[in-house]
Coordinates of C-alpha atoms and ligand atoms in Angstrom, one line a residue:
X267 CA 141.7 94.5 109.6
X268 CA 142.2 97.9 108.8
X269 CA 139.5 100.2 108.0
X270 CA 139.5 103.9 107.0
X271 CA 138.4 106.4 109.5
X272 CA 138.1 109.6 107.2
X273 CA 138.0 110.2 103.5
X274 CA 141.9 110.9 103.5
X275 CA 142.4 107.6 103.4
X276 CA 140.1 106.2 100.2
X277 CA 138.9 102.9 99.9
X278 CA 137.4 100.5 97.0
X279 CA 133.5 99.5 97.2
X280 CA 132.3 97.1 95.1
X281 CA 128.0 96.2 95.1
X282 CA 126.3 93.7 93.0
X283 CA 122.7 94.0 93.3
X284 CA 119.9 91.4 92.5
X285 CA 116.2 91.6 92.7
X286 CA 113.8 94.5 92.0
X287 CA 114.1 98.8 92.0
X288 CA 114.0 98.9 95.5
X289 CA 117.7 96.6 96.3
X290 CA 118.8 99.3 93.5
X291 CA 117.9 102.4 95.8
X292 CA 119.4 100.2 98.6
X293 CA 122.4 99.4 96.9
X294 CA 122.8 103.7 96.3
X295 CA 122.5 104.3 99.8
X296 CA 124.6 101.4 100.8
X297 CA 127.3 103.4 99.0
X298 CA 126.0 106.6 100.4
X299 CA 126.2 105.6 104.1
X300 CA 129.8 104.3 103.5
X301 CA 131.1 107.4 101.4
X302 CA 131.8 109.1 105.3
X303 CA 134.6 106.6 106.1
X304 CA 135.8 106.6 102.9
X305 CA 134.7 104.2 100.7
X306 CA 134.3 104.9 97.0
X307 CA 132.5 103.2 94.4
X308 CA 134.8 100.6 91.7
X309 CA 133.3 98.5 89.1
X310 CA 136.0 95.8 89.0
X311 CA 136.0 93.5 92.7
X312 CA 139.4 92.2 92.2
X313 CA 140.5 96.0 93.5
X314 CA 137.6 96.2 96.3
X315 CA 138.6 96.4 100.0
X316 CA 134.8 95.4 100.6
X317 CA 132.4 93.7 98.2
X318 CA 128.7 93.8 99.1
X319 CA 126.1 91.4 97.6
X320 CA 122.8 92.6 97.6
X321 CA 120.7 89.2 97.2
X322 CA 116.6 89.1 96.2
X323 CA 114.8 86.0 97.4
X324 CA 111.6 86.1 95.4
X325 CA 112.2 82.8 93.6
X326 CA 113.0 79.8 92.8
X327 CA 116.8 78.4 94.1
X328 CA 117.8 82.2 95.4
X329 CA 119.9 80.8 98.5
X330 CA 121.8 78.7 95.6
X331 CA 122.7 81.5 93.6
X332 CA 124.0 83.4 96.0
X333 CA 126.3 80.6 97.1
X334 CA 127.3 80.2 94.3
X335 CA 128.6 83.7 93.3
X336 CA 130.1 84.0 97.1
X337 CA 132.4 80.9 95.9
X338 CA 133.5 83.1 93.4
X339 CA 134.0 86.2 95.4
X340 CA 135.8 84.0 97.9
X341 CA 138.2 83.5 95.4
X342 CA 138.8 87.3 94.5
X343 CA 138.8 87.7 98.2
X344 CA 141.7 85.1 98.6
X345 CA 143.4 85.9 96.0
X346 CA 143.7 89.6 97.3
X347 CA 144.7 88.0 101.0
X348 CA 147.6 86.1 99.4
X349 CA 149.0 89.9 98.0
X350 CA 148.4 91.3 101.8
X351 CA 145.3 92.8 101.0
X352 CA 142.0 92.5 103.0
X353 CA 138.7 92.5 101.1
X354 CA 135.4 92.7 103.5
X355 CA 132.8 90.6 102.0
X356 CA 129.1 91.1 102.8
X357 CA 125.9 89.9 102.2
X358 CA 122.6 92.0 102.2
X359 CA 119.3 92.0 101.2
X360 CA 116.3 90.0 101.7
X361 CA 118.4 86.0 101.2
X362 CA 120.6 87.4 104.0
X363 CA 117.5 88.5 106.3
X364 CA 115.7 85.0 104.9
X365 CA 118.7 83.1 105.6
X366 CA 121.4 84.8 107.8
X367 CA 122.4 81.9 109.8
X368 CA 122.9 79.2 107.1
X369 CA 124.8 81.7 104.9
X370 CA 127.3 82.1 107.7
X371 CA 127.6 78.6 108.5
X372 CA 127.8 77.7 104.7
X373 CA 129.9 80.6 103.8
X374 CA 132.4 81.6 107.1
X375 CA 134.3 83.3 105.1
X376 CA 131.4 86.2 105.0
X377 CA 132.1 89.3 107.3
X378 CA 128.8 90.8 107.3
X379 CA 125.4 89.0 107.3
X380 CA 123.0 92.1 106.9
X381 CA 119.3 92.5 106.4
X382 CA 117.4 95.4 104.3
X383 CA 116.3 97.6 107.3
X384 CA 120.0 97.8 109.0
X385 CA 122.1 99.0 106.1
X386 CA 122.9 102.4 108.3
X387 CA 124.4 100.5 110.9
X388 CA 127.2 99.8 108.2
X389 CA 129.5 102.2 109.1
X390 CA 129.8 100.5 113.0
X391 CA 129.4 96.9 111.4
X392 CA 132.5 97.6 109.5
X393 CA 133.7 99.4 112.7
X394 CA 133.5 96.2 114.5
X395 CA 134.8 93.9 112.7
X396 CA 138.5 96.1 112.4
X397 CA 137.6 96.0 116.5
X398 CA 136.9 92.2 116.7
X399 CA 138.1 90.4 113.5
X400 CA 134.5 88.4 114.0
X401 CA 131.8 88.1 111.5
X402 CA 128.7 90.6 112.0
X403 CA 124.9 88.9 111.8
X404 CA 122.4 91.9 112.2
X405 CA 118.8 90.9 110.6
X406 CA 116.9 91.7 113.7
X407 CA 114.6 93.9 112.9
X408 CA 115.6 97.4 114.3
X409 CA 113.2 99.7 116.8
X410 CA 114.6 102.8 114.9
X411 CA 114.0 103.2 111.0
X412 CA 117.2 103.5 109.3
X413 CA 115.7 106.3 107.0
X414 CA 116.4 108.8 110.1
X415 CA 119.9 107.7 109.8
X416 CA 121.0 107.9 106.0
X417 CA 122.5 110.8 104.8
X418 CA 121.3 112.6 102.1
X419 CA 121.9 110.5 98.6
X420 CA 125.2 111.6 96.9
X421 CA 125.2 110.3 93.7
X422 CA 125.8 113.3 90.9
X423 CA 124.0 113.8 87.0
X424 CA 121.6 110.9 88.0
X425 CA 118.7 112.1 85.8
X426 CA 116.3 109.3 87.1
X427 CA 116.0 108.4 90.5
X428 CA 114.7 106.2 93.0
X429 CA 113.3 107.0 96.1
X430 CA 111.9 104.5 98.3
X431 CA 108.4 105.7 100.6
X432 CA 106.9 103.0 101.8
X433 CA 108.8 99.8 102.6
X434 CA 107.8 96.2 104.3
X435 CA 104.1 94.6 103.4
X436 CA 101.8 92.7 106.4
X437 CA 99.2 91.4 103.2
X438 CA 100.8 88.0 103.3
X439 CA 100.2 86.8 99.8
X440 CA 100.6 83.0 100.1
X441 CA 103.2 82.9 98.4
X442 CA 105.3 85.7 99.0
X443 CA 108.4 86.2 101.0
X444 CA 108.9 90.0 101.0
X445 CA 106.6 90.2 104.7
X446 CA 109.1 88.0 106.0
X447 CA 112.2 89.7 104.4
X448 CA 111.2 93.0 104.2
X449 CA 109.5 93.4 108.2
X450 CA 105.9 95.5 108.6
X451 CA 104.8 97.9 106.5
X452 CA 105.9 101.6 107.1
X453 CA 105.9 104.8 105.7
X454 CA 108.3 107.6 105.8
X455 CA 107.4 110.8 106.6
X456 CA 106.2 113.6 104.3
X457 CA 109.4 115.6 105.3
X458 CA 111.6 113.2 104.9
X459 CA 110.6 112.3 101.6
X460 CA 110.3 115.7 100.5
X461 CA 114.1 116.7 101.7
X462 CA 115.3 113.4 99.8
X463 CA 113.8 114.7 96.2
X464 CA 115.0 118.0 96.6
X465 CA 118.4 116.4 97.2
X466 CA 118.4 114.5 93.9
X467 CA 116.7 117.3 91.8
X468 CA 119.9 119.5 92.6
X469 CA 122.1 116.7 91.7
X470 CA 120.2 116.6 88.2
X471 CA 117.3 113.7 88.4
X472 CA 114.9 115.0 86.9
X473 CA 113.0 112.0 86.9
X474 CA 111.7 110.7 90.3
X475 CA 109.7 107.1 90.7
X476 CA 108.7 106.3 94.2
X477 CA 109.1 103.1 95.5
X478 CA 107.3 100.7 98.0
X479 CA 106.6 97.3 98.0
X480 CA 102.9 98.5 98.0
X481 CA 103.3 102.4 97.4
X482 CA 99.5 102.8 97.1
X483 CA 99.7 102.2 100.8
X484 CA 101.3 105.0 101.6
X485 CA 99.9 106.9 104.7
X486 CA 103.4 108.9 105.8
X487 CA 102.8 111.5 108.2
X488 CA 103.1 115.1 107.3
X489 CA 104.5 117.8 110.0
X490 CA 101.4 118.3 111.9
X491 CA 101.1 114.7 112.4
X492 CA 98.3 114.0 110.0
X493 CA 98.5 111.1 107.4
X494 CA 99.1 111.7 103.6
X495 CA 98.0 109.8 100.7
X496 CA 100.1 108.9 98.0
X497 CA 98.3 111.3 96.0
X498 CA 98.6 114.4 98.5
X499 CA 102.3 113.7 98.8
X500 CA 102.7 113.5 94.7
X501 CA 100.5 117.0 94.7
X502 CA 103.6 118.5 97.4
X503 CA 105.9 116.8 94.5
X504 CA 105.2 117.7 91.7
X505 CA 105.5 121.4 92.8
X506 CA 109.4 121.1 93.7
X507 CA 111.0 123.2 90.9
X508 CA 113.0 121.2 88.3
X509 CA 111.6 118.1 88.7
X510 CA 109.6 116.8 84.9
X511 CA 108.3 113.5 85.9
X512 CA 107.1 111.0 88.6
X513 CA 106.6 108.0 88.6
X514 CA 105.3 105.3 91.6
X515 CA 105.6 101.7 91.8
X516 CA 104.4 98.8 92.9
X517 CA 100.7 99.0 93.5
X518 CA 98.6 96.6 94.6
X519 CA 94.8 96.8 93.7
X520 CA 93.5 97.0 97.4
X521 CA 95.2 100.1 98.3
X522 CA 94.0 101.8 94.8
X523 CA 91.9 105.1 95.6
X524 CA 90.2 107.4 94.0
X525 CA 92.7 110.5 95.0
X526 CA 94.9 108.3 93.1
X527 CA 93.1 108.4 90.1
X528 CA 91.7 111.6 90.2
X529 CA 95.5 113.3 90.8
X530 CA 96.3 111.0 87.1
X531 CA 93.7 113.4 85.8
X532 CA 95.5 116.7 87.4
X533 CA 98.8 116.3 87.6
X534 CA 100.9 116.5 84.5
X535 CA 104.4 115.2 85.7
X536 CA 102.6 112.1 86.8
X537 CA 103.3 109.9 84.4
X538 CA 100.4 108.0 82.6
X539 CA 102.0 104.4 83.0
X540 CA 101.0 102.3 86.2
X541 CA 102.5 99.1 87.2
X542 CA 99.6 97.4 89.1
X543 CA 100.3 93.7 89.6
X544 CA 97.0 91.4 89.2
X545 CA 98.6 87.9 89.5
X546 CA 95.8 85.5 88.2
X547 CA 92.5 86.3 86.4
X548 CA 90.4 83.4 87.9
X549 CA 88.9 84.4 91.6
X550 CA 89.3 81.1 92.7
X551 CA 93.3 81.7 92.9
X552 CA 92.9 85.1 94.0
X553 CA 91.1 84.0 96.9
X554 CA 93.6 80.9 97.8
X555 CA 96.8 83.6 96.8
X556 CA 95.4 86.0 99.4
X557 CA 95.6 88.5 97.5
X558 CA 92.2 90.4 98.7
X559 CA 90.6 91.0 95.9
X560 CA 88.9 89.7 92.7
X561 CA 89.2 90.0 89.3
X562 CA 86.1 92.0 89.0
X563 CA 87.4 95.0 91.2
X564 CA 90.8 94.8 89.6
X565 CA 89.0 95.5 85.9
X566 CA 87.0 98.1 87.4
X567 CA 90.1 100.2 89.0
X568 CA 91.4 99.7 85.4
X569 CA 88.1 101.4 84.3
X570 CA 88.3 104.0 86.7
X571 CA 91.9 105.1 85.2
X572 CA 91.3 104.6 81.4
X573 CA 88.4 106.9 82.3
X574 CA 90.6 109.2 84.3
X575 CA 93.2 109.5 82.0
X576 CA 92.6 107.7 78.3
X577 CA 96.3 107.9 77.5
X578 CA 97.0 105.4 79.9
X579 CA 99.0 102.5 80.0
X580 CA 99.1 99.3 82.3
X581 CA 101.7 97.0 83.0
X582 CA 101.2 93.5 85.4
X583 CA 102.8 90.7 87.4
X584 CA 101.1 87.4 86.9
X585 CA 101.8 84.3 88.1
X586 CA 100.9 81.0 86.1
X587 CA 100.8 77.7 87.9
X588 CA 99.7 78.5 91.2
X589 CA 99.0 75.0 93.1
X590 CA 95.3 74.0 92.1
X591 CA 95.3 76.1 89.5
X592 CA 92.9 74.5 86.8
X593 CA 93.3 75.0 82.6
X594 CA 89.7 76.7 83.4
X595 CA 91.5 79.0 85.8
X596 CA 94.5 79.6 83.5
X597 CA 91.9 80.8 80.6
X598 CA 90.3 83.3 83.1
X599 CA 93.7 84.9 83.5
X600 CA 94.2 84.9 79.5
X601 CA 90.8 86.7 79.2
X602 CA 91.6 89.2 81.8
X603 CA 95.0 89.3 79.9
X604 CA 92.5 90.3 77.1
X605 CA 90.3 92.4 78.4
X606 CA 92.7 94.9 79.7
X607 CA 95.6 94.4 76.8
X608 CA 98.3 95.3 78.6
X609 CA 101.7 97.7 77.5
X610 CA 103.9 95.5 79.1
X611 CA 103.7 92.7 81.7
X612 CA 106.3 90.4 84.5
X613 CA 105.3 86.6 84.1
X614 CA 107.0 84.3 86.2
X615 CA 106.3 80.1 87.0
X616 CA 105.0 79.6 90.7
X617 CA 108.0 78.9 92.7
X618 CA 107.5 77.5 96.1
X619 CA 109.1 79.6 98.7
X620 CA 110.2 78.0 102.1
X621 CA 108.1 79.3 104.9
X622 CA 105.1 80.5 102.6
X623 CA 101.7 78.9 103.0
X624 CA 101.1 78.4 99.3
X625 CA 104.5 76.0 99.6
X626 CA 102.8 73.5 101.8
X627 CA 99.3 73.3 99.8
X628 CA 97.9 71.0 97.8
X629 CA 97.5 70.8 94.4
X630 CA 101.5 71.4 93.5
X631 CA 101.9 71.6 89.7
X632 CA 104.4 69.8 87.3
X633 CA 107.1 71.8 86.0
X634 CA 106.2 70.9 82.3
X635 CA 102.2 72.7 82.9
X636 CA 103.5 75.7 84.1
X637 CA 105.9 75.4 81.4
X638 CA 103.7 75.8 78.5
X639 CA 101.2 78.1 80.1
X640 CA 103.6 80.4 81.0
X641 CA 104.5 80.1 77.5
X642 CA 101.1 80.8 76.4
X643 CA 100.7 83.5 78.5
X644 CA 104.2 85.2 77.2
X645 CA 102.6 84.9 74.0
X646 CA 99.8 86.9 74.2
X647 CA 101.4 89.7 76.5
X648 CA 104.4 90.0 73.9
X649 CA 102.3 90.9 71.3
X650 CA 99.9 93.0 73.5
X651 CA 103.1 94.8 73.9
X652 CA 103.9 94.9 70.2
X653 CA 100.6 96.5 69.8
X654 CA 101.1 98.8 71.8
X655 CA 104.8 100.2 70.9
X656 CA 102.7 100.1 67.4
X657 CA 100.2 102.1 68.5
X658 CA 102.5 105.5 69.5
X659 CA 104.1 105.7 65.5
X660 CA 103.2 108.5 64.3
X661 CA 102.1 110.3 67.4
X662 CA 104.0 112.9 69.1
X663 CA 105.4 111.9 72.9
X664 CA 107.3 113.6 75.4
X665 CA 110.4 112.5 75.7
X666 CA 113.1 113.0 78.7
X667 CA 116.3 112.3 77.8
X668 CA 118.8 110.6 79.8
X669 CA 122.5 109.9 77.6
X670 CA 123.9 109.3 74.4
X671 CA 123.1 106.9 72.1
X672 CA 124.9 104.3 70.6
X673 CA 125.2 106.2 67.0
X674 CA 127.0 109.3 66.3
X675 CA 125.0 112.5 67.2
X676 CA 121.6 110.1 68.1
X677 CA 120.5 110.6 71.8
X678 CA 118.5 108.6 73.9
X679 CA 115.6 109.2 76.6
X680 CA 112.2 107.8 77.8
X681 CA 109.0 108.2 76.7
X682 CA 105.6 108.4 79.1
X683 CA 105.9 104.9 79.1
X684 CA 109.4 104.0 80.1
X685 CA 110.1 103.0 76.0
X686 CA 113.5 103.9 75.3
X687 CA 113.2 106.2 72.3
X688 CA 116.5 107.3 69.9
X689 CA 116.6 110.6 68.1
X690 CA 118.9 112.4 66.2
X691 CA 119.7 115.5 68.7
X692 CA 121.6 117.5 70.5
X693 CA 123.7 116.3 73.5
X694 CA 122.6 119.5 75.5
X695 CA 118.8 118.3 75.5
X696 CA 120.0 115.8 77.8
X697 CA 118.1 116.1 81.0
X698 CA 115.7 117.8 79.4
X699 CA 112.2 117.0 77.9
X700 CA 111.1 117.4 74.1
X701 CA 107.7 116.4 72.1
X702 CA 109.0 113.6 69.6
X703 CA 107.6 112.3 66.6
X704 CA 107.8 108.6 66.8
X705 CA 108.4 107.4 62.7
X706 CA 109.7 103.7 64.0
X707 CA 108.8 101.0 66.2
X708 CA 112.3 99.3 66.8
X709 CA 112.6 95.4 68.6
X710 CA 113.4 97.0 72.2
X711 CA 112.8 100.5 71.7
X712 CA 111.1 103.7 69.2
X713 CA 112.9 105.3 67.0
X714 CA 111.3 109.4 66.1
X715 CA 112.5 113.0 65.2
X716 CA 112.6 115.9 67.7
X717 CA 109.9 117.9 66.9
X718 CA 110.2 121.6 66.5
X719 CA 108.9 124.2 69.5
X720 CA 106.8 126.2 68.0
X721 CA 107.0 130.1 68.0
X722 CA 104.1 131.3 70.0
Ligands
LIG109 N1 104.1 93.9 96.2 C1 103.9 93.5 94.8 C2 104.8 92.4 94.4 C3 106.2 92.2 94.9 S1 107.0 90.8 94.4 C4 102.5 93.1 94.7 O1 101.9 92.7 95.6 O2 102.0 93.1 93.6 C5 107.1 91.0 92.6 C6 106.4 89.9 91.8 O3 107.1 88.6 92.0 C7 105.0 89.6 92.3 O4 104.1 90.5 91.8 C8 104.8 88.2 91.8 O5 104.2 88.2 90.5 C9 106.2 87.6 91.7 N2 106.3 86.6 92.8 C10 106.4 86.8 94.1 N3 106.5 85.6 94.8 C11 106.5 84.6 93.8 C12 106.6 83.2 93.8 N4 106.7 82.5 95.0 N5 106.6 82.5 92.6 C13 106.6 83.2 91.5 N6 106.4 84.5 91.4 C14 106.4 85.3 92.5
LIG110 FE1 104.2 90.0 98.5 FE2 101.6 90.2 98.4 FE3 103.0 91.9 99.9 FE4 103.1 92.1 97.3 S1 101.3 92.4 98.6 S2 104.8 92.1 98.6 S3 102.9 89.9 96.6 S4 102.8 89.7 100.2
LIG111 FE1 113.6 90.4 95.9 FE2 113.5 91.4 98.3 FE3 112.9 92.9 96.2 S1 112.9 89.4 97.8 S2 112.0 91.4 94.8 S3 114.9 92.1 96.7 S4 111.9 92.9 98.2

């Protein structure tokens, strides 16, 4: 199969990507890593010479889905083959790390079988297969950490970015697959995630949010070999020239600190909105879910930041349905739904995973229960949102704004808490940040008017 050894001679890259921020910053350096051999970006797959399909594995039926849309791309892929034209399909992500072997004996049309931590061994799997012709498996987890391997990212006027910090988890949530897709918990190092923002602040992001599959956990080392906190490595952040905001996501309640808080209360790019996933509000389910900690000590860590910082806002995962859970359990996570009244929240149905404890328990709900509580529970959080979008009209936000907007001379941005916010405004204010006066609560979004710097 031919392949292209330099960027004279270009090729089409086409990436789907599935599952949460961190297969988007995956997918971006996937595309990074090939950019060297000469792959380029293409939004249509009928004209890519390789297709990757970045799959997620969180829940329910994953393995089918991805089946499913590889019977499609098979198609695309023979349909090219017919007009003498080679497509490379691959799958990556955490179904291909959860299930390497069965895609390629499902699927042998596949090329490449790849998990999350290999992706900068692309350019050799690729290499390999123009050798060979065979079909590259490589989810062993690798000695080296494919971080020291990426080049820098490449993608230009990208005013948000992502930029992943901490990957892998070793809390083994019952019910959770990611410490079985994702590998052990690491951290990069201070230096390495410093070099990365720089790189995306000079291509225009002037929005970072960190990623990690438990951020809060972040211990990277800094260059005399000591370890950081999240909140000493947001402190080295936030004085890089250029860049407004950061963001960090997803925390989990055990690794909350009070550095943490405390640089909420100091720092002014960090943005008052924290994503800090609960799961149930009855103890008894936190304790059988693993999750460390009770529903006492997550309320008081959402004390500890209302206090910190009293324009903050919380969002949450929950999960309704867990086996054993009780209708007394289920109103324990409605009154800790209550309690906190959140800006936004993820609810999904329990979803047995193969190879998690929580799949193999007792106490295995019907579809219909889960049904309705997880209707119940959307409920409340919708409107606890509503409430919330309610409660900025007629305040004044920063805004940072990222494109156009769908009217003539309106443009778009984010406020503090990732609402999208229209204005009537110049185009040049794009990439840049403005105090707005919200006049509207929109369904999905706020509408407001710039408001006026004033002459000091
Ligand atoms: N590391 C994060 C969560 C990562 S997974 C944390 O610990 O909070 C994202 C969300 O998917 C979880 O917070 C959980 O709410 C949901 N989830 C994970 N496994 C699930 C399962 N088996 N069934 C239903 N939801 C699940
Ligand atoms: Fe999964 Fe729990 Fe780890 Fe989050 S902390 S990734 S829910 S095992
Ligand atoms: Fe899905 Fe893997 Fe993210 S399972 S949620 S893509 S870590």
């Amino acid at each position: 199969m031919p392949v292209p050894s330099s960027t004279s001679s270009l090729r089409k890259l086409h990436v789907i990507t599935w599952g949460c921020q961190m297969n988007v910053y995956d997918s971006a350096r996937m595309q990074d890593v090939l950019k060297p051999i000469g792959y380029r970006a293409t939004a249509f797959p009928e004209e890519a010479d390789m297709i990757i399909l970045n799959t997620c594995h969180i829940r329910d039926k994953a393995a089918e889905k991805v089946f499913s849309e590889l019977g499609r791309l098979r198609l695309i892929k023979q349909a090219r083959e017919k007009e003498g034209q080679q497509t490379i399909l691959a799958v990556a992500g955490c179904v291909a790390q959860a299930e390497g072997k069965e895609i390629l004996t499902r699927a042998p049309y596949v090329d490449i079988v790849l998990g999350p931590q290999t992706y900068h061994r692309l350019p050799e799997m690729v290499a390999r297969i123009a050798r060979a012709g065979k079909t590259v498996i490589e989810t062993d987890f690798p000695v080296e950490q494919k971080f020291d391997f990426l080049p820098a990212p490449t993608t230009e006027n990208q005013l948000t970015a992502f930029l992943t910090i901490q990957e892998g988890c070793d809390k083994f949530c019952s019910f959770c697959v990611v410490p079985y897709t994702r590998g052990v918990e690491s951290s990069r190092p201070v230096s390495s995630v410093l070099a990365e923002a720089r790189a995306l602040i000079k291509m225009g992001a002037g929005e970072i949010t960190l990623l990690g599959q438990n951020v809060n956990a972040y211990h990277g080392l800094t260059e005399d070999g000591q370890p950081c906190t999240l909140a000493d490595l947001i402190k080295s952040l936030a004085a890089l020239p250029g860049l407004k905001r950061i963001r960090y996501t997803t925390s989990h309640p055990r690794d909350m600190s009070d550095d943490l808080v405390e640089a909420h209360k100091e720092i002014p790019a960090l943005m008052p909105f924290i994503h800090l996933p609960v799961q149930s509000g009855s103890n008894k389910i936190l304790l059988a879910m693993n999750r460390g900690h009770q529903a006492g000590f997550y309320m008081e860590w959402i004390e500890k930041l209302k206090r910190a910082r009293p324009d903050v806002a919380i969002s949450s995962d929950f999960i309704v349905g867990y086996p054993g859970e009780t209708d007394k359990d289920f109103e324990d996570t409605m009154s800790l739904v209550k309690q906190v009244g959140f800006a936004q929240a993820y609810s999904f149905k329990y979803s047995p995973r193969p190879g998690t404890p929580a799949a193999n328990a007792p106490g295995q709900l019907p579809e219909d229960v889960k049904d309705e509580r997880l209707y119940q529970l959307q409920d409340l959080l919708r409107s606890q949102q509503d409430s919330f979008n309610q409660t900025l009209v007629n305040k004044v936000v920063n805004v940072y704004f990222t494109g156009k907007g769908r009217k003539d001379g309106q443009i778009t941005g984010r406020s503090p808490y990732l609402q999208p916010v229209h204005v009537i405004g110049d185009e040049t204010l794009i990439g840049q940040e403005r105090p707005v006066y919200i006049s509207q609560q929109l369904t999905n979004s706020l509408g407001g008017q710039i408001k006026e710097l004033e002459n000091t």
